[in-house]
Amino acid sequence: MTKKNFEITVDRKLCKACGICVAFCPVSVFSRDHDDKAVVTCPAKCTGCRQCELLCPDYCVRVEEIVHE
Amino acid sequence: MDAIHRKYLRMDKLPHIWCPGCGNGIIMGSFIRAIDRLGYDQDSVAAVSGIGCSGRITGYMDFNTLHTTHGRALAFATGLKMAKPGLKVFVFMGDGDATAIGGNHLIHACRRNIDMTAIIFNNHIYGMTGGQYSPTTPRDAYATTAPYGTMDPHFDIAKLCVGAGASYVARGTSYHAKMLTDLIVEGAEHKGFSVIEIITHCPVNFGRRNELETPVDMLLWQKDHALRMAKAAKMTDDELKDRFVIGRIHRADIPEYVEEYDRLIEMVRKGDTDRG
Ligand SMILES: Cc1ncc(C[n+]2csc(CCOP(=O)(O)OP(=O)(O)O)c2C)c(N)n1
Ligand code: SF4
Ligand code: SF4
Ligand code: SF4
């Protein structure tokens, strides 16, 4: 079985820089930029657990599976 | 934002006013996922709230919504349910809203066992007004009105509601967001008065004063202190100190208020009022 790939996006306009997604992603997909907002730095590591989506209080993280034809 | 947010939230009201990392946003996410799973039509749902940061939730969700007065959400909700029993009623309250000014309404709603789901955001503090202690502030915790630590022992909301007669009581957290959705679904499907106490976090007015500086610290605290029922059952009182149980705590099958009321009306109409 090949590893699933995910596209993760952060809506920077809505992000309040709380750090929750950064801290609770089990595989450290996110880091923080100069404003402490979340940025996606290692998307390849994503397992699709969706913890970031569930815990973002401002609903700015989206995780979508990349489907290869 | 996902399709689910666009469906159930009033997009023109976002971003919400809650502080960075506040648990209220996580809870609102868990709630709309519960409604989605329950398959309720939005027009059949009524969301009623009191006053407080938590009470703002009704402004953001696209249901029949009623933002009432401090401590009185259950009274409004009771009237609503009696007048329109077909509505699925959810009542949102803070710990101060539900157990201080609204404590009397809470115990009597429990006792009546009216079919609705009360969702109590227990962040252990008055968030909106700047961090005064509430009936659930843990003993010795700091608050603006307790600069040397709170003296009063705190209420255990779940226990209080079981004692007052609620027929479904559960406790979740803002950290266990998936479990919270499951508990809301179970509470909503239960016929009678359901209480979901949510241990949540107010980083600004509780955390900062109590050595939990960030929203992340507060969520980690929940993760470390919450215990599932099965695990707690195997632990000693000493090991359970400072921990709290999550999951379904109580469920009973007892007569529901609106049905009992209808039965009474029917009886009186038939002239069949002799109880002897
Ligand atoms: C009758 C009345 N008394 C007092 C207030 C002031 N007040 C507004 S919110 C609040 C308490 C908020 O704490 P809580 O209910 O725990 O909700 P939170 O803000 O933490 O979600 C108080 C005392 C009010 N609005 N109305
Ligand atoms: S889905 Fe899971 S693994 Fe992927 S970014 Fe979110 S938290 Fe990390
Ligand atoms: S959890 Fe949401 S608001 Fe918080 S840093 Fe991540 S994207 Fe931003
Ligand atoms: S004051 Fe506390 S409860 Fe209110 S929005 Fe801010 S963090 Fe949330």
Short mmCIF file of C-alpha atoms and ligand atoms in Angstrom, two decimals:
data_model
loop_
_atom_site.label_atom_id
_atom_site.label_comp_id
_atom_site.label_asym_id
_atom_site.label_seq_id
_atom_site.Cartn_x
_atom_site.Cartn_y
_atom_site.Cartn_z
CA MET A 1 0.00 0.00 0.00
CA THR A 2 1.35 3.45 -0.84
CA LYS A 3 1.32 6.23 1.73
CA LYS A 4 -1.59 8.63 1.47
CA ASN A 5 -0.76 12.24 0.76
CA PHE A 6 -2.56 15.25 2.17
CA GLU A 7 -2.79 18.88 1.30
CA ILE A 8 -2.94 21.04 4.42
CA THR A 9 -3.90 24.67 4.24
CA VAL A 10 -4.05 27.39 6.89
CA ASP A 11 -6.27 30.40 6.33
CA ARG A 12 -3.81 33.02 7.46
CA LYS A 13 -6.49 35.72 7.67
CA LEU A 14 -8.44 33.74 10.28
CA CYS A 15 -5.47 32.34 12.23
CA LYS A 16 -5.17 33.88 15.70
CA ALA A 17 -1.70 32.47 16.35
CA CYS A 18 -2.74 30.36 19.33
CA GLY A 19 -0.22 27.60 18.61
CA ILE A 20 -2.64 24.71 19.17
CA CYS A 21 -2.20 23.03 15.78
CA VAL A 22 1.55 23.46 16.02
CA ALA A 23 1.69 21.78 19.44
CA PHE A 24 -0.78 18.96 18.86
CA CYS A 25 0.10 17.75 15.38
CA PRO A 26 1.72 14.41 16.25
CA VAL A 27 4.22 14.64 13.41
CA SER A 28 5.10 18.38 13.49
CA VAL A 29 3.68 19.43 10.16
CA PHE A 30 3.34 23.07 11.29
CA SER A 31 5.66 25.76 12.50
CA ARG A 32 5.08 29.40 13.41
CA ASP A 33 5.88 32.41 11.28
CA HIS A 34 7.11 35.88 12.34
CA ASP A 35 3.59 36.71 13.60
CA ASP A 36 3.35 33.36 15.44
CA LYS A 37 0.71 32.24 12.95
CA ALA A 38 0.72 28.63 11.79
CA VAL A 39 2.47 27.70 8.58
CA VAL A 40 2.64 24.31 6.93
CA THR A 41 6.27 23.30 6.68
CA CYS A 42 6.35 19.48 6.44
CA PRO A 43 3.14 18.36 4.69
CA ALA A 44 4.72 15.11 3.54
CA LYS A 45 4.70 13.83 7.12
CA CYS A 46 0.94 14.26 7.54
CA THR A 47 -0.93 11.07 8.51
CA GLY A 48 -4.39 12.56 7.99
CA CYS A 49 -5.38 12.23 11.66
CA ARG A 50 -7.23 15.58 11.50
CA GLN A 51 -6.37 16.53 15.05
CA CYS A 52 -5.43 19.99 13.75
CA GLU A 53 -8.86 20.47 12.17
CA LEU A 54 -10.65 19.31 15.32
CA LEU A 55 -8.69 21.52 17.69
CA CYS A 56 -8.30 24.76 15.74
CA PRO A 57 -10.69 27.12 17.56
CA ASP A 58 -10.99 29.32 14.48
CA TYR A 59 -11.48 26.63 11.83
CA CYS A 60 -8.57 27.80 9.70
CA VAL A 61 -6.87 24.47 9.09
CA ARG A 62 -8.03 22.19 6.28
CA VAL A 63 -6.72 18.74 5.53
CA GLU A 64 -7.57 17.19 2.18
CA GLU A 65 -6.46 13.88 0.82
CA ILE A 66 -4.71 14.18 -2.52
CA VAL A 67 -6.30 11.66 -4.82
CA HIS A 68 -4.08 10.48 -7.68
CA GLU A 69 -5.88 9.45 -10.81
CA MET B 1 -13.24 26.32 6.83
CA ASP B 2 -15.01 23.30 5.55
CA ALA B 3 -18.41 22.64 4.02
CA ILE B 4 -19.71 21.80 7.50
CA HIS B 5 -18.76 25.25 8.82
CA ARG B 6 -20.32 26.95 5.84
CA LYS B 7 -23.50 24.96 6.38
CA TYR B 8 -23.98 25.49 10.11
CA LEU B 9 -22.23 28.79 10.88
CA ARG B 10 -23.30 32.33 10.06
CA MET B 11 -20.31 33.09 7.91
CA ASP B 12 -20.95 36.84 7.94
CA LYS B 13 -20.48 36.83 11.73
CA LEU B 14 -17.00 35.28 11.61
CA PRO B 15 -14.29 35.55 12.80
CA HIS B 16 -15.76 35.08 16.27
CA ILE B 17 -14.79 37.36 19.13
CA TRP B 18 -13.28 34.63 21.31
CA CYS B 19 -9.64 35.13 22.32
CA PRO B 20 -6.84 33.22 20.57
CA GLY B 21 -6.96 29.56 21.56
CA CYS B 22 -10.20 29.82 23.58
CA GLY B 23 -12.01 26.49 24.08
CA ASN B 24 -15.34 27.93 22.96
CA GLY B 25 -14.40 27.68 19.28
CA ILE B 26 -13.42 24.02 19.66
CA ILE B 27 -16.72 23.27 21.40
CA MET B 28 -18.74 24.99 18.67
CA GLY B 29 -16.91 22.80 16.12
CA SER B 30 -17.75 19.64 18.09
CA PHE B 31 -21.36 20.75 18.40
CA ILE B 32 -21.98 21.33 14.71
CA ARG B 33 -20.42 17.96 13.90
CA ALA B 34 -22.87 16.41 16.39
CA ILE B 35 -25.84 18.10 14.72
CA ASP B 36 -24.57 16.96 11.35
CA ARG B 37 -24.31 13.37 12.57
CA LEU B 38 -27.76 13.52 14.18
CA GLY B 39 -29.11 14.64 10.81
CA TYR B 40 -31.37 17.27 12.38
CA ASP B 41 -32.82 19.82 10.00
CA GLN B 42 -31.43 23.24 10.99
CA ASP B 43 -34.93 24.68 11.29
CA SER B 44 -35.87 22.01 13.84
CA VAL B 45 -33.02 22.96 16.18
CA ALA B 46 -33.25 25.71 18.80
CA ALA B 47 -30.05 26.94 20.42
CA VAL B 48 -30.60 29.00 23.56
CA SER B 49 -27.82 30.69 25.52
CA GLY B 50 -27.26 32.86 28.55
CA ILE B 51 -24.74 35.64 29.01
CA GLY B 52 -20.99 35.20 29.01
CA CYS B 53 -18.32 34.46 26.44
CA SER B 54 -19.92 31.03 26.07
CA GLY B 55 -23.33 32.64 25.51
CA ARG B 56 -22.03 34.26 22.33
CA ILE B 57 -22.21 30.87 20.61
CA THR B 58 -25.83 31.41 19.53
CA GLY B 59 -24.80 34.42 17.48
CA TYR B 60 -22.56 32.32 15.27
CA MET B 61 -24.70 29.28 14.52
CA ASP B 62 -27.40 29.05 11.89
CA PHE B 63 -30.30 27.51 13.81
CA ASN B 64 -33.29 29.08 15.58
CA THR B 65 -31.27 30.98 18.15
CA LEU B 66 -32.13 32.81 21.32
CA HIS B 67 -29.52 34.78 23.27
CA THR B 68 -31.25 35.39 26.59
CA THR B 69 -30.28 36.91 29.95
CA HIS B 70 -27.63 35.88 32.47
CA GLY B 71 -28.61 32.68 34.27
CA ARG B 72 -32.02 32.42 32.65
CA ALA B 73 -31.37 30.44 29.49
CA LEU B 74 -33.06 27.33 30.92
CA ALA B 75 -36.18 29.27 31.84
CA PHE B 76 -36.51 30.59 28.27
CA ALA B 77 -35.73 27.13 26.89
CA THR B 78 -38.39 25.53 29.09
CA GLY B 79 -41.03 27.90 27.76
CA LEU B 80 -39.89 27.23 24.23
CA LYS B 81 -40.00 23.46 24.63
CA MET B 82 -43.45 23.54 26.26
CA ALA B 83 -44.82 25.71 23.44
CA LYS B 84 -43.05 23.86 20.63
CA PRO B 85 -42.27 20.33 21.79
CA GLY B 86 -41.13 19.34 18.30
CA LEU B 87 -38.02 21.52 18.55
CA LYS B 88 -34.68 19.94 19.46
CA VAL B 89 -33.57 22.30 22.20
CA PHE B 90 -29.93 22.87 23.19
CA VAL B 91 -29.01 25.26 25.98
CA PHE B 92 -25.54 26.77 26.22
CA MET B 93 -24.28 28.19 29.51
CA GLY B 94 -21.05 29.11 31.25
CA ASP B 95 -20.21 27.80 34.72
CA GLY B 96 -21.17 31.12 36.29
CA ASP B 97 -24.28 31.38 34.13
CA ALA B 98 -25.40 27.82 34.97
CA THR B 99 -24.34 27.37 38.60
CA ALA B 100 -24.12 30.84 40.18
CA ILE B 101 -26.87 33.21 39.00
CA GLY B 102 -28.64 30.36 37.17
CA GLY B 103 -28.07 27.61 39.74
CA ASN B 104 -31.68 27.51 40.81
CA HIS B 105 -32.92 27.13 37.24
CA LEU B 106 -30.40 24.36 36.68
CA ILE B 107 -31.42 22.16 39.60
CA HIS B 108 -35.12 22.54 38.85
CA ALA B 109 -34.68 21.80 35.15
CA CYS B 110 -32.83 18.64 36.22
CA ARG B 111 -35.63 17.72 38.63
CA ARG B 112 -38.31 18.21 35.97
CA ASN B 113 -36.55 16.09 33.43
CA ILE B 114 -37.69 18.17 30.48
CA ASP B 115 -36.39 16.92 27.13
CA MET B 116 -33.50 19.18 26.17
CA THR B 117 -29.71 19.13 26.22
CA ALA B 118 -27.83 21.53 28.47
CA ILE B 119 -24.27 22.17 27.43
CA ILE B 120 -22.23 23.76 30.21
CA PHE B 121 -18.89 25.36 29.36
CA ASN B 122 -16.96 24.92 32.59
CA ASN B 123 -13.88 27.10 32.25
CA HIS B 124 -13.76 27.53 36.05
CA ILE B 125 -14.05 31.33 35.90
CA TYR B 126 -16.15 34.29 34.81
CA GLY B 127 -14.49 34.82 31.45
CA MET B 128 -16.45 37.69 29.98
CA THR B 129 -16.31 40.03 32.97
CA GLY B 130 -12.59 39.66 33.56
CA GLY B 131 -11.82 36.63 35.72
CA GLN B 132 -13.90 36.71 38.90
CA TYR B 133 -14.13 33.32 40.64
CA SER B 134 -17.21 31.20 40.00
CA PRO B 135 -18.76 28.28 41.92
CA THR B 136 -16.47 25.93 39.97
CA THR B 137 -13.17 27.74 40.50
CA PRO B 138 -10.96 25.15 42.21
CA ARG B 139 -10.02 25.87 45.81
CA ASP B 140 -6.80 27.89 46.02
CA ALA B 141 -6.93 28.95 42.35
CA TYR B 142 -6.39 32.66 41.69
CA ALA B 143 -9.04 35.01 40.34
CA THR B 144 -9.37 38.79 40.23
CA THR B 145 -11.72 38.50 43.21
CA ALA B 146 -9.44 35.99 44.94
CA PRO B 147 -5.94 37.49 44.78
CA TYR B 148 -4.77 35.09 47.52
CA GLY B 149 -6.60 32.08 46.15
CA THR B 150 -10.23 30.97 46.23
CA MET B 151 -11.44 29.87 49.65
CA ASP B 152 -14.69 28.20 48.69
CA PRO B 153 -14.84 24.53 47.78
CA HIS B 154 -16.10 24.10 44.21
CA PHE B 155 -19.20 22.49 42.75
CA ASP B 156 -18.84 19.28 40.77
CA ILE B 157 -21.39 20.16 38.06
CA ALA B 158 -21.94 16.60 36.86
CA LYS B 159 -22.54 15.31 40.40
CA LEU B 160 -24.79 18.25 41.19
CA CYS B 161 -26.96 17.45 38.16
CA VAL B 162 -27.14 13.73 38.95
CA GLY B 163 -28.21 14.63 42.47
CA ALA B 164 -30.84 17.06 41.20
CA GLY B 165 -32.41 14.40 39.01
CA ALA B 166 -31.09 14.89 35.45
CA SER B 167 -31.63 11.68 33.53
CA TYR B 168 -28.47 11.88 31.41
CA VAL B 169 -25.18 13.36 32.61
CA ALA B 170 -21.83 13.26 30.86
CA ARG B 171 -18.56 15.12 31.10
CA GLY B 172 -16.24 15.92 28.23
CA THR B 173 -13.42 18.34 27.56
CA SER B 174 -12.44 20.76 24.84
CA TYR B 175 -9.27 18.68 24.34
CA HIS B 176 -11.19 15.45 23.62
CA ALA B 177 -13.07 17.12 20.77
CA LYS B 178 -14.12 13.91 19.03
CA MET B 179 -15.47 12.36 22.22
CA LEU B 180 -17.36 15.56 22.90
CA THR B 181 -19.26 15.14 19.63
CA ASP B 182 -20.15 11.57 20.65
CA LEU B 183 -21.43 12.75 24.04
CA ILE B 184 -23.53 15.54 22.52
CA VAL B 185 -25.08 13.04 20.10
CA GLU B 186 -25.85 10.63 22.94
CA GLY B 187 -27.25 13.40 25.14
CA ALA B 188 -29.44 14.72 22.32
CA GLU B 189 -30.84 11.28 21.55
CA HIS B 190 -31.66 10.67 25.20
CA LYS B 191 -35.27 11.49 26.07
CA GLY B 192 -35.21 13.76 29.11
CA PHE B 193 -32.94 16.40 30.57
CA SER B 194 -29.37 15.79 29.44
CA VAL B 195 -26.38 17.65 30.80
CA ILE B 196 -23.01 17.72 29.10
CA GLU B 197 -20.46 19.39 31.35
CA ILE B 198 -17.45 20.42 29.32
CA ILE B 199 -14.17 21.09 31.08
CA THR B 200 -12.84 23.84 28.86
CA HIS B 201 -10.18 26.51 28.95
CA CYS B 202 -10.12 30.25 29.31
CA PRO B 203 -6.46 31.02 28.74
CA VAL B 204 -6.89 34.74 29.27
CA ASN B 205 -8.76 34.94 32.55
CA PHE B 206 -8.01 31.59 34.18
CA GLY B 207 -4.85 30.17 32.65
CA ARG B 208 -2.70 33.27 32.86
CA ARG B 209 -3.38 33.62 36.59
CA ASN B 210 -2.89 29.95 37.35
CA GLU B 211 0.41 28.93 35.82
CA LEU B 212 -1.15 27.70 32.62
CA GLU B 213 0.18 30.48 30.45
CA THR B 214 -0.99 29.38 27.02
CA PRO B 215 -3.97 27.61 25.43
CA VAL B 216 -1.60 24.71 24.73
CA ASP B 217 -0.67 24.44 28.45
CA MET B 218 -4.35 24.38 29.32
CA LEU B 219 -5.17 21.63 26.82
CA LEU B 220 -2.22 19.58 28.05
CA TRP B 221 -3.54 19.99 31.59
CA GLN B 222 -6.88 18.53 30.46
CA LYS B 223 -5.15 15.68 28.68
CA ASP B 224 -3.14 14.84 31.82
CA HIS B 225 -6.01 15.13 34.31
CA ALA B 226 -8.96 13.57 32.48
CA LEU B 227 -9.68 9.91 33.09
CA ARG B 228 -12.05 7.58 31.30
CA MET B 229 -14.56 5.82 33.56
CA ALA B 230 -13.14 2.32 33.12
CA LYS B 231 -9.67 3.47 34.11
CA ALA B 232 -10.89 5.54 37.05
CA ALA B 233 -12.80 2.54 38.42
CA LYS B 234 -9.51 0.72 38.98
CA MET B 235 -7.81 3.60 40.82
CA THR B 236 -7.60 4.46 44.51
CA ASP B 237 -9.00 7.70 45.96
CA ASP B 238 -5.46 8.94 46.40
CA GLU B 239 -4.64 8.36 42.74
CA LEU B 240 -7.88 10.05 41.73
CA LYS B 241 -7.11 13.24 43.64
CA ASP B 242 -7.08 16.27 41.30
CA ARG B 243 -8.23 14.12 38.38
CA PHE B 244 -11.66 14.12 36.79
CA VAL B 245 -13.71 11.51 35.00
CA ILE B 246 -14.89 11.92 31.41
CA GLY B 247 -17.55 10.03 29.51
CA ARG B 248 -21.12 9.14 30.32
CA ILE B 249 -21.64 9.40 34.07
CA HIS B 250 -25.33 8.70 34.51
CA ARG B 251 -28.36 7.60 32.50
CA ALA B 252 -31.84 6.80 33.78
CA ASP B 253 -35.14 6.11 32.12
CA ILE B 254 -37.68 8.29 33.92
CA PRO B 255 -40.86 10.12 32.81
CA GLU B 256 -40.25 13.19 30.65
CA TYR B 257 -41.93 16.47 31.56
CA VAL B 258 -43.65 17.51 28.32
CA GLU B 259 -45.13 14.04 27.90
CA GLU B 260 -46.31 14.00 31.50
CA TYR B 261 -47.85 17.42 31.02
CA ASP B 262 -49.69 16.27 27.89
CA ARG B 263 -50.90 13.22 29.76
CA LEU B 264 -52.26 15.42 32.54
CA ILE B 265 -54.08 17.68 30.06
CA GLU B 266 -55.60 14.63 28.39
CA MET B 267 -56.72 13.28 31.76
CA VAL B 268 -58.34 16.57 32.77
CA ARG B 269 -60.07 16.89 29.39
CA LYS B 270 -61.60 13.47 29.86
CA GLY B 271 -62.67 14.44 33.36
CA ASP B 272 -60.63 11.53 34.63
CA THR B 273 -59.01 13.32 37.56
CA ASP B 274 -59.81 10.96 40.37
CA ARG B 275 -56.50 9.72 41.71
CA GLY B 276 -58.01 7.58 44.44
C1 LIG C 1 -28.09 39.94 35.70
C2 LIG C 1 -26.65 40.08 35.34
N1 LIG C 1 -25.71 40.04 36.30
C3 LIG C 1 -24.41 40.15 35.98
C4 LIG C 1 -24.02 40.29 34.69
C5 LIG C 1 -22.57 40.45 34.33
N2 LIG C 1 -21.99 39.23 33.77
C6 LIG C 1 -21.91 39.06 32.44
S1 LIG C 1 -21.21 37.59 32.01
C7 LIG C 1 -20.99 37.17 33.63
C8 LIG C 1 -20.33 35.88 34.04
C9 LIG C 1 -19.62 35.17 32.97
O1 LIG C 1 -19.09 33.95 33.42
P1 LIG C 1 -19.64 32.56 32.93
O2 LIG C 1 -21.09 32.49 33.08
O3 LIG C 1 -18.85 31.50 33.63
O4 LIG C 1 -19.36 32.56 31.36
P2 LIG C 1 -17.99 32.74 30.52
O5 LIG C 1 -17.89 34.18 30.18
O6 LIG C 1 -16.85 32.24 31.35
O7 LIG C 1 -18.24 31.89 29.32
C10 LIG C 1 -21.46 38.18 34.49
C11 LIG C 1 -21.38 38.13 35.97
C12 LIG C 1 -25.03 40.31 33.69
N3 LIG C 1 -24.72 40.42 32.38
N4 LIG C 1 -26.32 40.20 34.04
S1 SF4 C 2 -4.01 15.83 9.98
FE1 SF4 C 2 -2.84 15.14 11.78
S2 SF4 C 2 -0.81 14.73 10.97
FE2 SF4 C 2 -1.86 15.96 9.42
S3 SF4 C 2 -1.29 18.07 9.86
FE3 SF4 C 2 -3.19 17.68 10.95
S4 SF4 C 2 -2.57 17.02 13.01
FE4 SF4 C 2 -0.77 16.85 11.67
S1 SF4 C 3 -4.91 26.25 15.78
FE1 SF4 C 3 -5.83 27.58 14.22
S2 SF4 C 3 -5.75 29.64 15.09
FE2 SF4 C 3 -4.38 28.35 16.30
S3 SF4 C 3 -2.36 28.64 15.34
FE3 SF4 C 3 -3.28 26.83 14.39
S4 SF4 C 3 -4.32 27.62 12.57
FE4 SF4 C 3 -3.89 29.37 13.87
S1 SF4 C 4 -12.10 35.67 28.15
FE1 SF4 C 4 -11.68 33.49 28.32
S2 SF4 C 4 -13.63 32.46 27.86
FE2 SF4 C 4 -13.78 34.57 27.15
S3 SF4 C 4 -13.20 34.47 24.97
FE3 SF4 C 4 -11.37 35.00 26.14
S4 SF4 C 4 -10.38 33.05 26.55
FE4 SF4 C 4 -12.48 32.60 25.95
#
